[in-house]
Backbone as JSON, one array per atom type, in Angstrom:
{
  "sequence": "XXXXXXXXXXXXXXXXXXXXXXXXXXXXXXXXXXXXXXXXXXXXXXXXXXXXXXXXXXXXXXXXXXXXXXXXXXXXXXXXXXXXXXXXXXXXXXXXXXXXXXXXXXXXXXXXXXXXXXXXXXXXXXXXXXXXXXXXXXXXXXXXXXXXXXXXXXXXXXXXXXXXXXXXXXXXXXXXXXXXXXXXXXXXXXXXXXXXXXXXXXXXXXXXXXXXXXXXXXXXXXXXXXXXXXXXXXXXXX",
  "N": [[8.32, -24.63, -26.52], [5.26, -23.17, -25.54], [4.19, -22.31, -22.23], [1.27, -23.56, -20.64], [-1.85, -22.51, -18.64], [-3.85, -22.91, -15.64], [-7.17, -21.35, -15.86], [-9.65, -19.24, -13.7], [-12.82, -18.37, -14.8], [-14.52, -16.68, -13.81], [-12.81, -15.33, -11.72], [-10.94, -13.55, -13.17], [-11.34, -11.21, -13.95], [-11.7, -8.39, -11.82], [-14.43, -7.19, -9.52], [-14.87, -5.44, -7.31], [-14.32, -2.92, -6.44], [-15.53, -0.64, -4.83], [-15.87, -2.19, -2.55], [-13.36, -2.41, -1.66], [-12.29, 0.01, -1.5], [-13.96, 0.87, 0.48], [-12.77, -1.25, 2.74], [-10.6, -0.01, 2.63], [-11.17, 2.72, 3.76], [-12.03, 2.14, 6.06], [-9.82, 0.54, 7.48], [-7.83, -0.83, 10.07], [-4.89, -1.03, 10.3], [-2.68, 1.05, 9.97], [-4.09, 3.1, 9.88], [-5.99, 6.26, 10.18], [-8.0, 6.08, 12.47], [-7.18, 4.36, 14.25], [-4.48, 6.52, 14.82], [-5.88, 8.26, 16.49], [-7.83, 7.26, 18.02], [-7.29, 7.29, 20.75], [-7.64, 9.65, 21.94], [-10.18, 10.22, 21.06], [-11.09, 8.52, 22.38], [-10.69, 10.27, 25.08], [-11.8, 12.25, 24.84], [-14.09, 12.23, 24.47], [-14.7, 10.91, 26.88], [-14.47, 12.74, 29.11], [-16.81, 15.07, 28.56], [-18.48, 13.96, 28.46], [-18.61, 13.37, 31.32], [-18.76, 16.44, 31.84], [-21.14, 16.93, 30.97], [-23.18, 15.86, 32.0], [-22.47, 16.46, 35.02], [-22.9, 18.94, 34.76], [-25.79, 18.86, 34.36], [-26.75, 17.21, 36.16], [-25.62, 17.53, 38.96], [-24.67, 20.27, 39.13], [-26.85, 21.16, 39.72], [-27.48, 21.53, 42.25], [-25.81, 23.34, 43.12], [-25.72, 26.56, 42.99], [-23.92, 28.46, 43.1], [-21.7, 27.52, 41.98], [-22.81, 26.39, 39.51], [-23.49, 28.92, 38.24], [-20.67, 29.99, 37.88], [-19.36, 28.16, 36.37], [-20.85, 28.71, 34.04], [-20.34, 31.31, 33.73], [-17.64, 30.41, 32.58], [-18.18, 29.11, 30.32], [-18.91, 31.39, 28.99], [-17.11, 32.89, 28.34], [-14.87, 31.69, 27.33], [-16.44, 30.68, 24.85], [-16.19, 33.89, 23.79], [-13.49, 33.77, 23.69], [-13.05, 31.81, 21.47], [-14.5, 33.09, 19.5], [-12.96, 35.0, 18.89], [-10.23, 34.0, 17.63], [-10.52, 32.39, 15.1], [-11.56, 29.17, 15.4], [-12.73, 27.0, 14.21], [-12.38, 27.23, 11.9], [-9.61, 27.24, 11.44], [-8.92, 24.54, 11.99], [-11.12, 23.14, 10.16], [-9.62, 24.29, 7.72], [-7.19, 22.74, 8.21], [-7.89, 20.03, 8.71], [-9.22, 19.49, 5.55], [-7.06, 20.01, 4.2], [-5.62, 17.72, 4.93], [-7.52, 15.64, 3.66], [-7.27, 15.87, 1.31], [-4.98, 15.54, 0.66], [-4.65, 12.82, 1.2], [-6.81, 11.73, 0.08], [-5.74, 11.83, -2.98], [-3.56, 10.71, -2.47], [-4.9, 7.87, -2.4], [-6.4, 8.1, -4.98], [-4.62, 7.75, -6.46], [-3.76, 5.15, -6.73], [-2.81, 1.76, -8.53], [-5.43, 0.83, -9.84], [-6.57, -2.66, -10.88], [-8.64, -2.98, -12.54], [-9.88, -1.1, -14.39], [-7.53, -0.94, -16.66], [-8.32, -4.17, -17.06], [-10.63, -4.44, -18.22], [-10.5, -2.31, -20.2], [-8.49, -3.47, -21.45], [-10.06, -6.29, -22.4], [-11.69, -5.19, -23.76], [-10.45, -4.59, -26.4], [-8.77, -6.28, -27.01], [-9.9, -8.71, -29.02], [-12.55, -9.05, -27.73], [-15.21, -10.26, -28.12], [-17.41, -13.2, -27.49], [-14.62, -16.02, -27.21], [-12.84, -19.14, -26.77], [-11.25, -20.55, -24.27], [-8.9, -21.38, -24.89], [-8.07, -19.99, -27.21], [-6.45, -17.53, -29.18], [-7.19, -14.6, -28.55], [-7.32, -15.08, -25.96], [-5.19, -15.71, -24.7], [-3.4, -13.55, -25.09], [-4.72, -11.26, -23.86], [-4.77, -12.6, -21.08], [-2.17, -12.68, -21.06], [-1.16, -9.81, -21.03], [-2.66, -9.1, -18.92], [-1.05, -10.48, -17.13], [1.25, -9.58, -16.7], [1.09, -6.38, -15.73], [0.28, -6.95, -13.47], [2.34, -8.15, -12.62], [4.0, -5.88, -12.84], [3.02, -3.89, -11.05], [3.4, -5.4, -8.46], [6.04, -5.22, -8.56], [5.94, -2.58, -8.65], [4.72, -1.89, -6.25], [6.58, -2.55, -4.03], [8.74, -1.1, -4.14], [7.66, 0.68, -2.49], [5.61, 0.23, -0.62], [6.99, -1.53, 3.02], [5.84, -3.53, 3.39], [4.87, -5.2, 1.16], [7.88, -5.44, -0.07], [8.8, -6.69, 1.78], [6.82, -9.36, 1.92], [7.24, -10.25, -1.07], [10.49, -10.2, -1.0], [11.86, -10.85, 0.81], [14.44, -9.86, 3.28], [17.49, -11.79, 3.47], [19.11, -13.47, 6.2], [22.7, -13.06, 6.66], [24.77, -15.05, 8.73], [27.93, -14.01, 9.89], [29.29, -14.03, 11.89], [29.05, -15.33, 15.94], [27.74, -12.96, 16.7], [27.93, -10.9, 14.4], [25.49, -10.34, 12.34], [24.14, -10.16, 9.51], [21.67, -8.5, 7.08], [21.0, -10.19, 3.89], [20.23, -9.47, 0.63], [17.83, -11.86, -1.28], [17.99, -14.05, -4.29], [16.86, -13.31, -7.92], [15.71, -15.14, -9.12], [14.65, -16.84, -6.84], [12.85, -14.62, -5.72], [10.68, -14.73, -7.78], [10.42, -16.72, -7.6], [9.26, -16.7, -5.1], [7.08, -14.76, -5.62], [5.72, -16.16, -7.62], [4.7, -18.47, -6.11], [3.3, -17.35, -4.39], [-0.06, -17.19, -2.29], [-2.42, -15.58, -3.08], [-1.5, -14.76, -5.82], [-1.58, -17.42, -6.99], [-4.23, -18.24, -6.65], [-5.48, -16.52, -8.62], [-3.92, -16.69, -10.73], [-2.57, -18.58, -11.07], [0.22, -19.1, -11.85], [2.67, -16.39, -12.2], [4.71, -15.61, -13.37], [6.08, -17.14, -15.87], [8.1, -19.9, -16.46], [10.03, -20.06, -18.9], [9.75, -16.97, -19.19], [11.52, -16.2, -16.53], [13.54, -17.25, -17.38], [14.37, -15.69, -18.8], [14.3, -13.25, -17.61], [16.77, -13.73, -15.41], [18.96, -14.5, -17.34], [19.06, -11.76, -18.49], [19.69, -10.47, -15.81], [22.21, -11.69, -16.08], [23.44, -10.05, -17.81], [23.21, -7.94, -16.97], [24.47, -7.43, -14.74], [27.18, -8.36, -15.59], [27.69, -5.99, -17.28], [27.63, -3.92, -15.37], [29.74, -4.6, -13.81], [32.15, -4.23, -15.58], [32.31, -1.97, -15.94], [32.79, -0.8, -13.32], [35.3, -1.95, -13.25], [36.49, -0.24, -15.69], [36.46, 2.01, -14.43], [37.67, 1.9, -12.15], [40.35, 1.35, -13.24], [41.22, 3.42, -14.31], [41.1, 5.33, -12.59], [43.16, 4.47, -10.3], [45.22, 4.69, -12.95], [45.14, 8.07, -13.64], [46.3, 8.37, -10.51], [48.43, 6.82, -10.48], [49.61, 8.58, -12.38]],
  "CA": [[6.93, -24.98, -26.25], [4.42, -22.8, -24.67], [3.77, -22.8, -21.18], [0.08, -23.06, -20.63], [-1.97, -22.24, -17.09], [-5.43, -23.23, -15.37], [-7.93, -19.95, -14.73], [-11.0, -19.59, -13.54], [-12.77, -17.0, -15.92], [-15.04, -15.98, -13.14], [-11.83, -14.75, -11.4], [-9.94, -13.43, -13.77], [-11.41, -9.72, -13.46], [-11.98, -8.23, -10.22], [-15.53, -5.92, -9.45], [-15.08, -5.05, -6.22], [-13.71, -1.71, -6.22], [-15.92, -0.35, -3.9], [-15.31, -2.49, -1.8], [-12.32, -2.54, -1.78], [-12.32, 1.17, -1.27], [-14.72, 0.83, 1.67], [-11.94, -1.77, 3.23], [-9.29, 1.0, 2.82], [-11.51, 3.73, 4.73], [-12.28, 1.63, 7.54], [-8.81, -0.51, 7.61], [-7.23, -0.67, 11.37], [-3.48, -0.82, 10.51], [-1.85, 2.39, 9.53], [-5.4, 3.99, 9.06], [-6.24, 7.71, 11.0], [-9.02, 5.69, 13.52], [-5.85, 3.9, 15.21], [-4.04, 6.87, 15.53], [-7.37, 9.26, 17.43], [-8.67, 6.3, 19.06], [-7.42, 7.94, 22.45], [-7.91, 11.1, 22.05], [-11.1, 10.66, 20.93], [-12.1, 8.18, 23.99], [-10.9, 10.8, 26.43], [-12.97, 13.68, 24.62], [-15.85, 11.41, 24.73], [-15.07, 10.67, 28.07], [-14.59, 14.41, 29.51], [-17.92, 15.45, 27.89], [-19.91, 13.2, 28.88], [-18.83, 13.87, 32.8], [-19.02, 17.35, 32.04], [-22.34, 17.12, 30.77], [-23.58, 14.82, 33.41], [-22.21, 17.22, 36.31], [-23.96, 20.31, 34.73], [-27.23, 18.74, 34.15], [-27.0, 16.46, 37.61], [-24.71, 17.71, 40.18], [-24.61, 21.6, 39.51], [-27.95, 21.8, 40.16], [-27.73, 21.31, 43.95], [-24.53, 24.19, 43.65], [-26.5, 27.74, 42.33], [-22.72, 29.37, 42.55], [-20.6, 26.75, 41.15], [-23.13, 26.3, 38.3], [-23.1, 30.28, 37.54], [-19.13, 30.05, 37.91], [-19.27, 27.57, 35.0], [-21.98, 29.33, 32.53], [-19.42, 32.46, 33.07], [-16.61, 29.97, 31.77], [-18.18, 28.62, 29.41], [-19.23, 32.46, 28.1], [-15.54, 33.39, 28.13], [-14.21, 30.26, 26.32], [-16.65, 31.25, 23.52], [-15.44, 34.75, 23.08], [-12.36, 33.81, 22.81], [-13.54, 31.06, 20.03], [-15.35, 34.27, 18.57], [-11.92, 36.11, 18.42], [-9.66, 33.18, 17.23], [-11.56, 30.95, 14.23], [-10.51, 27.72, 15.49], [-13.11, 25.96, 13.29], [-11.99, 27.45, 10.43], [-8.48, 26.39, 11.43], [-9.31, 23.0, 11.87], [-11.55, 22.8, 9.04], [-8.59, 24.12, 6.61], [-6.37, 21.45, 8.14], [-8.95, 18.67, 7.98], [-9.14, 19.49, 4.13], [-5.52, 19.4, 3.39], [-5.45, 16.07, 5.28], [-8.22, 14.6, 3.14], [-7.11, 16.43, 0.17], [-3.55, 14.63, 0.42], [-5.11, 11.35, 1.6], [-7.36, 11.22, -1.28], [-4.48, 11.97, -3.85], [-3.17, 8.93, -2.71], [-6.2, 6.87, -2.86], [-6.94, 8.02, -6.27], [-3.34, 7.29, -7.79], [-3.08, 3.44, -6.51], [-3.16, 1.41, -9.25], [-6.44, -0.82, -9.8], [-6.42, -3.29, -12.06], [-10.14, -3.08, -12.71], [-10.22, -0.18, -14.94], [-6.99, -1.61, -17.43], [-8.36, -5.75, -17.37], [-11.97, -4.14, -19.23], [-10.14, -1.59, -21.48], [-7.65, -4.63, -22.44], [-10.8, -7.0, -22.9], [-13.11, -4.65, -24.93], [-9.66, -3.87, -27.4], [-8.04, -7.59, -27.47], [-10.74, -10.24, -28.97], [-13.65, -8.85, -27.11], [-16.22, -11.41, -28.53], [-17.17, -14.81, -26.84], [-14.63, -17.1, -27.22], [-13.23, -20.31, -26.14], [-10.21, -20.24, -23.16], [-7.72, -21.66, -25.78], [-8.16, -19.28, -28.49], [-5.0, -16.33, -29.55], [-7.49, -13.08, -28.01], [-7.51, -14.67, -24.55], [-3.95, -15.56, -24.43], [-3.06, -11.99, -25.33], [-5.65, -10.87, -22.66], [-4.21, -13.07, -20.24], [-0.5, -12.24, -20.77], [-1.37, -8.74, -20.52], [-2.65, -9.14, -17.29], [-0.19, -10.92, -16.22], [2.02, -7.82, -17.08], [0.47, -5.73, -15.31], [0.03, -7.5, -11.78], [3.88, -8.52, -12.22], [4.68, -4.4, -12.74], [2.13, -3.35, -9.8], [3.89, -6.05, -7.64], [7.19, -4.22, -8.31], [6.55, -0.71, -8.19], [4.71, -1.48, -4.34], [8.22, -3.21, -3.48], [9.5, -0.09, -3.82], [6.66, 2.14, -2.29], [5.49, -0.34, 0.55], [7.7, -2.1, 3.28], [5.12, -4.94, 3.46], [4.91, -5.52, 0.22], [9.18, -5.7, -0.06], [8.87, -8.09, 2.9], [6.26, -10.33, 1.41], [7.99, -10.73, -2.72], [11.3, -9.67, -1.74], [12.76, -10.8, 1.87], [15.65, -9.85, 3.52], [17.95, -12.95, 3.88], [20.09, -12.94, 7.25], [23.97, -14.06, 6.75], [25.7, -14.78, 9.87], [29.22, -13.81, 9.68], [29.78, -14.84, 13.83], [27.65, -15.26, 16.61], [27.49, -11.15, 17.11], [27.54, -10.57, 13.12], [24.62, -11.06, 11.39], [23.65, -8.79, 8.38], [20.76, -8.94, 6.07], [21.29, -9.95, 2.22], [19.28, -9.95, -0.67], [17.56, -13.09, -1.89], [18.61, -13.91, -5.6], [16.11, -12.89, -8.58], [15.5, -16.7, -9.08], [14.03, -17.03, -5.4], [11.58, -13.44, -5.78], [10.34, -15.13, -9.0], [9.68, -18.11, -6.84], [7.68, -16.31, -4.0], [5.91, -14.37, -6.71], [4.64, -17.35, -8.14], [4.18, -19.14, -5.03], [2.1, -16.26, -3.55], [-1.45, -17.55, -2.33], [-3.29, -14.66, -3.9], [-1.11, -15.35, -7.24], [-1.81, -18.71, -7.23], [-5.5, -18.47, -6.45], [-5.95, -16.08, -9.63], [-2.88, -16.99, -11.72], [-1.8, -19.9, -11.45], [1.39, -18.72, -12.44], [2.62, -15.35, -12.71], [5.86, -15.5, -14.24], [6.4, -18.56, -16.74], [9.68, -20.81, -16.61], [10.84, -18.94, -20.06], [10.17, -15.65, -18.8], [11.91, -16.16, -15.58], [15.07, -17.44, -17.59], [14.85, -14.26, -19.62], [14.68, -12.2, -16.66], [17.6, -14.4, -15.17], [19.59, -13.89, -18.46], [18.85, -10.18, -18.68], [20.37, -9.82, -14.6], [23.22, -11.63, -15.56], [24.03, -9.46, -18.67], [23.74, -6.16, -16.12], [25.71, -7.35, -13.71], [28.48, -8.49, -16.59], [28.23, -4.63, -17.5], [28.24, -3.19, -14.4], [31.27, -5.45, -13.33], [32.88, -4.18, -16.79], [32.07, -0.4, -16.42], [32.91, -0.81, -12.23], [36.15, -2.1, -13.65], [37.24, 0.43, -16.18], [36.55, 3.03, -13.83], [39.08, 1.49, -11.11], [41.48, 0.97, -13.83], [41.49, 4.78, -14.57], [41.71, 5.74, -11.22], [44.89, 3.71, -10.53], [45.97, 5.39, -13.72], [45.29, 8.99, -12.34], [46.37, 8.42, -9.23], [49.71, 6.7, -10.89], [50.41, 9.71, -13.2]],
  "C": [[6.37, -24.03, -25.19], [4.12, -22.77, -23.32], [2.54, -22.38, -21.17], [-0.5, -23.2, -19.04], [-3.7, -22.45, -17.12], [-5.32, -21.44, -14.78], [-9.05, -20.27, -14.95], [-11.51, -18.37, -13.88], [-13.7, -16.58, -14.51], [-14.05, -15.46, -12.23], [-10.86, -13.7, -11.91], [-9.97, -11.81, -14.19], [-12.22, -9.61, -12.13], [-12.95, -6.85, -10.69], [-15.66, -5.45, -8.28], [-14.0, -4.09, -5.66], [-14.21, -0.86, -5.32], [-16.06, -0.71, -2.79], [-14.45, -2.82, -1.11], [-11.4, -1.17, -0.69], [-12.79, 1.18, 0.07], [-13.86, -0.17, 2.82], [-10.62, -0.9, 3.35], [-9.64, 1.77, 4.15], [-11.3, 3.47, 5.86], [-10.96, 0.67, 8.06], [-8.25, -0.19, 9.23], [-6.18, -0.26, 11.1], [-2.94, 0.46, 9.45], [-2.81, 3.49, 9.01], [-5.45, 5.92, 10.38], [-7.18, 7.26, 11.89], [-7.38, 4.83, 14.18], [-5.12, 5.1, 15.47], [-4.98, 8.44, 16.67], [-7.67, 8.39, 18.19], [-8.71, 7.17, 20.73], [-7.92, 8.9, 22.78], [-9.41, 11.1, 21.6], [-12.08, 10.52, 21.85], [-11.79, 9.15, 24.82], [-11.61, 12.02, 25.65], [-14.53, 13.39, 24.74], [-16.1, 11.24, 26.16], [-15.26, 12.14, 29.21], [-15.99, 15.11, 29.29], [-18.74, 14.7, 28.49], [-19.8, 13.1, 30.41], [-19.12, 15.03, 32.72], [-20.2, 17.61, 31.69], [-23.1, 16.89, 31.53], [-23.73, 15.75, 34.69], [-22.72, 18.15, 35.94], [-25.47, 19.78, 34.94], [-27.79, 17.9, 35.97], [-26.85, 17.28, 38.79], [-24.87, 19.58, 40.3], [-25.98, 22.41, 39.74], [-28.27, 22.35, 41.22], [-26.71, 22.52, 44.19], [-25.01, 25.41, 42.81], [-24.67, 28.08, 41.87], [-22.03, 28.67, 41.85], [-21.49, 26.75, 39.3], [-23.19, 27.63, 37.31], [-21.75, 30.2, 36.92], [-19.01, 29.19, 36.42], [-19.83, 28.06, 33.86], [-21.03, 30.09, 32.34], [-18.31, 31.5, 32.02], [-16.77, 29.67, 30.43], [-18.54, 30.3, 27.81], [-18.26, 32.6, 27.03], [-14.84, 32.75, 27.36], [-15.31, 30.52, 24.62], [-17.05, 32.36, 22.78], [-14.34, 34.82, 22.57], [-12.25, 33.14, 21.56], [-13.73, 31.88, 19.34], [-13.92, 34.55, 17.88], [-10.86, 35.36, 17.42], [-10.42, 31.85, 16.17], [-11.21, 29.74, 14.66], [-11.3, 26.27, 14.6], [-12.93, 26.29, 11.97], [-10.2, 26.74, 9.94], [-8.07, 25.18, 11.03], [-10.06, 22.35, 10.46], [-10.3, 22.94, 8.07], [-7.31, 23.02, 6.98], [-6.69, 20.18, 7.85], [-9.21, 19.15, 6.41], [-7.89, 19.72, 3.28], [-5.7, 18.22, 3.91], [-5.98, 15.2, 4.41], [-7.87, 15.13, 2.08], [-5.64, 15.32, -0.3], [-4.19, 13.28, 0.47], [-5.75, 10.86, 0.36], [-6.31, 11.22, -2.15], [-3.72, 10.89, -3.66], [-4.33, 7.8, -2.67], [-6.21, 6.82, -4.15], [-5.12, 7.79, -7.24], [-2.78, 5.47, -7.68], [-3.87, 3.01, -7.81], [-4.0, 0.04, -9.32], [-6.56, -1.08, -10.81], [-7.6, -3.56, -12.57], [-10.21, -2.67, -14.35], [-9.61, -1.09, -16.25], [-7.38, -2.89, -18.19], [-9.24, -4.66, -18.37], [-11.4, -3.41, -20.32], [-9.32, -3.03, -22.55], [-8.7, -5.69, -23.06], [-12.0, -6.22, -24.02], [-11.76, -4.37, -26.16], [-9.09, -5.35, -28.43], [-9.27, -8.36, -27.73], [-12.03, -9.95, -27.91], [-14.84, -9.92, -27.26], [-15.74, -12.53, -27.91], [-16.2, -15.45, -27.75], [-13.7, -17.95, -26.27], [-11.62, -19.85, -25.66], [-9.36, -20.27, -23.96], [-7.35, -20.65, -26.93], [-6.66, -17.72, -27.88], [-5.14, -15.26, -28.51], [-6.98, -13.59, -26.19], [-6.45, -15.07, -23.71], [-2.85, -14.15, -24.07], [-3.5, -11.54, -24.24], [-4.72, -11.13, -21.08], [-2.5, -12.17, -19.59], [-0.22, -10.64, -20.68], [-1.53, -8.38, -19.11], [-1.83, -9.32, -16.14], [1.45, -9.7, -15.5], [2.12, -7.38, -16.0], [0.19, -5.76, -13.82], [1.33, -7.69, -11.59], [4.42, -6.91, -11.9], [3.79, -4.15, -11.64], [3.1, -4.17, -8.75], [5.1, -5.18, -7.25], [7.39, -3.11, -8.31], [6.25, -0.78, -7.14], [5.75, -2.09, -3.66], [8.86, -2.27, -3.46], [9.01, 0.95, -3.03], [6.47, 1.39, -0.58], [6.27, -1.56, 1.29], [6.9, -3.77, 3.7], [4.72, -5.39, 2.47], [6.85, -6.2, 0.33], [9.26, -6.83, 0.86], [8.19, -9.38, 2.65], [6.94, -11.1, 0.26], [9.04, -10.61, -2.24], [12.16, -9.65, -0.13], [13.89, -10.46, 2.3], [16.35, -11.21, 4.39], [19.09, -13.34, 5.0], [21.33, -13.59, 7.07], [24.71, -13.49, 8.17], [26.93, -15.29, 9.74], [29.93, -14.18, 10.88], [28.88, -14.78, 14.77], [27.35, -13.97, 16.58], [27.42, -10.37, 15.78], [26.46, -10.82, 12.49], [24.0, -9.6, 10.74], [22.73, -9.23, 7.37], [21.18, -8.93, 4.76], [20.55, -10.25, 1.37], [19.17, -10.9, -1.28], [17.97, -12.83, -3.15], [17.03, -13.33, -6.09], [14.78, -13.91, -8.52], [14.39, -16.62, -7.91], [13.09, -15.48, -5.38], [10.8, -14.05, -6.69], [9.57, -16.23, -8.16], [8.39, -17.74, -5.4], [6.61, -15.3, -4.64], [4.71, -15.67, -6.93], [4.24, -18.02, -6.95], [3.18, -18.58, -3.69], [0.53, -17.05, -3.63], [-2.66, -16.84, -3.29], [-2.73, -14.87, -5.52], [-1.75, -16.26, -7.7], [-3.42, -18.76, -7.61], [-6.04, -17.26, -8.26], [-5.27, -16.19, -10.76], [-2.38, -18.41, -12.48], [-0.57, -20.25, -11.07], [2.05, -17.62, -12.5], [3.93, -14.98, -13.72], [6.65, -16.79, -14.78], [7.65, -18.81, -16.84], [10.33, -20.23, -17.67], [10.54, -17.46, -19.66], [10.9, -15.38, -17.63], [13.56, -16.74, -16.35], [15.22, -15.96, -18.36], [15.28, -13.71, -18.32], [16.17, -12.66, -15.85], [19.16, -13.99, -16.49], [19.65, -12.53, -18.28], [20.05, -9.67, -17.22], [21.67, -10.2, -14.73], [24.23, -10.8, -16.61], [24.4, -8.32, -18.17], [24.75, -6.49, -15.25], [26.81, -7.32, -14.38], [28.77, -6.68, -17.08], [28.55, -4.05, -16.66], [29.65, -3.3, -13.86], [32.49, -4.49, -14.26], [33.29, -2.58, -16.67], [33.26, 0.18, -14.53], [34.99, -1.27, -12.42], [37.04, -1.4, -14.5], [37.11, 1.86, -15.06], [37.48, 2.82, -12.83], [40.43, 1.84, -11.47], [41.82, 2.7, -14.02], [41.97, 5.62, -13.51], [42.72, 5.66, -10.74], [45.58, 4.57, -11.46], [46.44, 7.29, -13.5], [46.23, 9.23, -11.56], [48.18, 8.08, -9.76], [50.71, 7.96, -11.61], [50.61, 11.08, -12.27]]
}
């Protein structure tokens, strides 16, 4: 029997790619404005005394304020001689050149839901019907594979689906071990953001498949991890 799931069709594609985008640019944690912040307050702050003290203070000092115009001559001949905004510019455009390149390869699920809904059953109809099952279980796909390729890409992703479980071996031992399949399956589905657009993401028969499936690899690996021992021994005996 089927497992069937509540959605809410006004959920069930996402349009806010630009904003989305516009939440990347400006994001605090691990963004390029967290790591300038300082450097940019003390260039802001330097400047704006040194501007201050020319236009205020070096008025009242004829020689000191000459002494500075020369510096400032000298400081941009040597700029003349050395491009340093050309420098800077060709490093600021690898930076954003790489940066974008990863922007533009994350995978949004925007683009895929609409191609899958204009191909599968495109025409109105009703939640229950074959197209929007198909639709659905596509989706579901699709957010389950995105989940697990950023488990491998990002460590806050891996930490969210995919904890490390601490076994303590004595008070002064304690080593992290991998939750079962079973239990990722379970904080998948039990994810707030899942929940709130899923329901569900990985149905009680597809979670025994996948269950089944890990324990058929391990039975090979065991099998393969085993004739290779046995050969070795043999080897090693002859």
């Amino acid at each position: 029997m089927a497992t069937t799931f509540k959605f809410k069709k006004k959920n069930f594609i996402s349009l806010n790619e630009r904003v989305r985008f516009i939440r990347i640019l400006f994001r605090w944690q691990g963004s390029i404005w967290r790591l300038l912040w300082v450097d940019l307050l003390i260039f802001m702050i330097f400047y704006i005394l040194i501007t201050l003290s020319y236009r205020f203070v070096f008025v009242h000092f004829p020689s000191l304020k000459l002494g500075f115009e020369g510096f400032v001559r000298y400081t941009d001949k040597i700029a003349a001689i050395a491009p340093v905004s050309f420098l800077l510019g060709f490093f600021v455009s690898t930076i954003l050149t790489r940066w974008w390149s990863f922007v533009a390869n994350i995978p949004w699920m925007s683009s895929p839901s609409f191609l899958i809904h204009a191909l599968v059953g495109s025409d109105e109809q009703a939640f229950d019907t074959t197209g929007f099952r198909i639709r659905r279980t596509l989706v579901r796909y699709m957010n389950l594979a995105w989940i697990l390729a950023m488990m491998k890409l990002s460590w806050k992703m891996k930490s969210r689906f995919r904890p490390l479980k601490p076994v303590k071996f004595s008070d002064t031992d304690v080593k992290p071990r991998r939750v079962s399949t079973s239990h990722v399956i379970d904080l998948i589905n039990n994810d707030v953001s899942v929940k709130k657009q899923f329901g569900q993401l990985i149905t009680t028969e597809e979670a025994a498949i996948f269950l089944e499936l890990e324990k058929e690899e391990g039975k090979r690996v065991h099998k393969e991890t085993k004739s290779r021992v046995l050969l070795v021994d043999k080897a090693y005996n002859q």
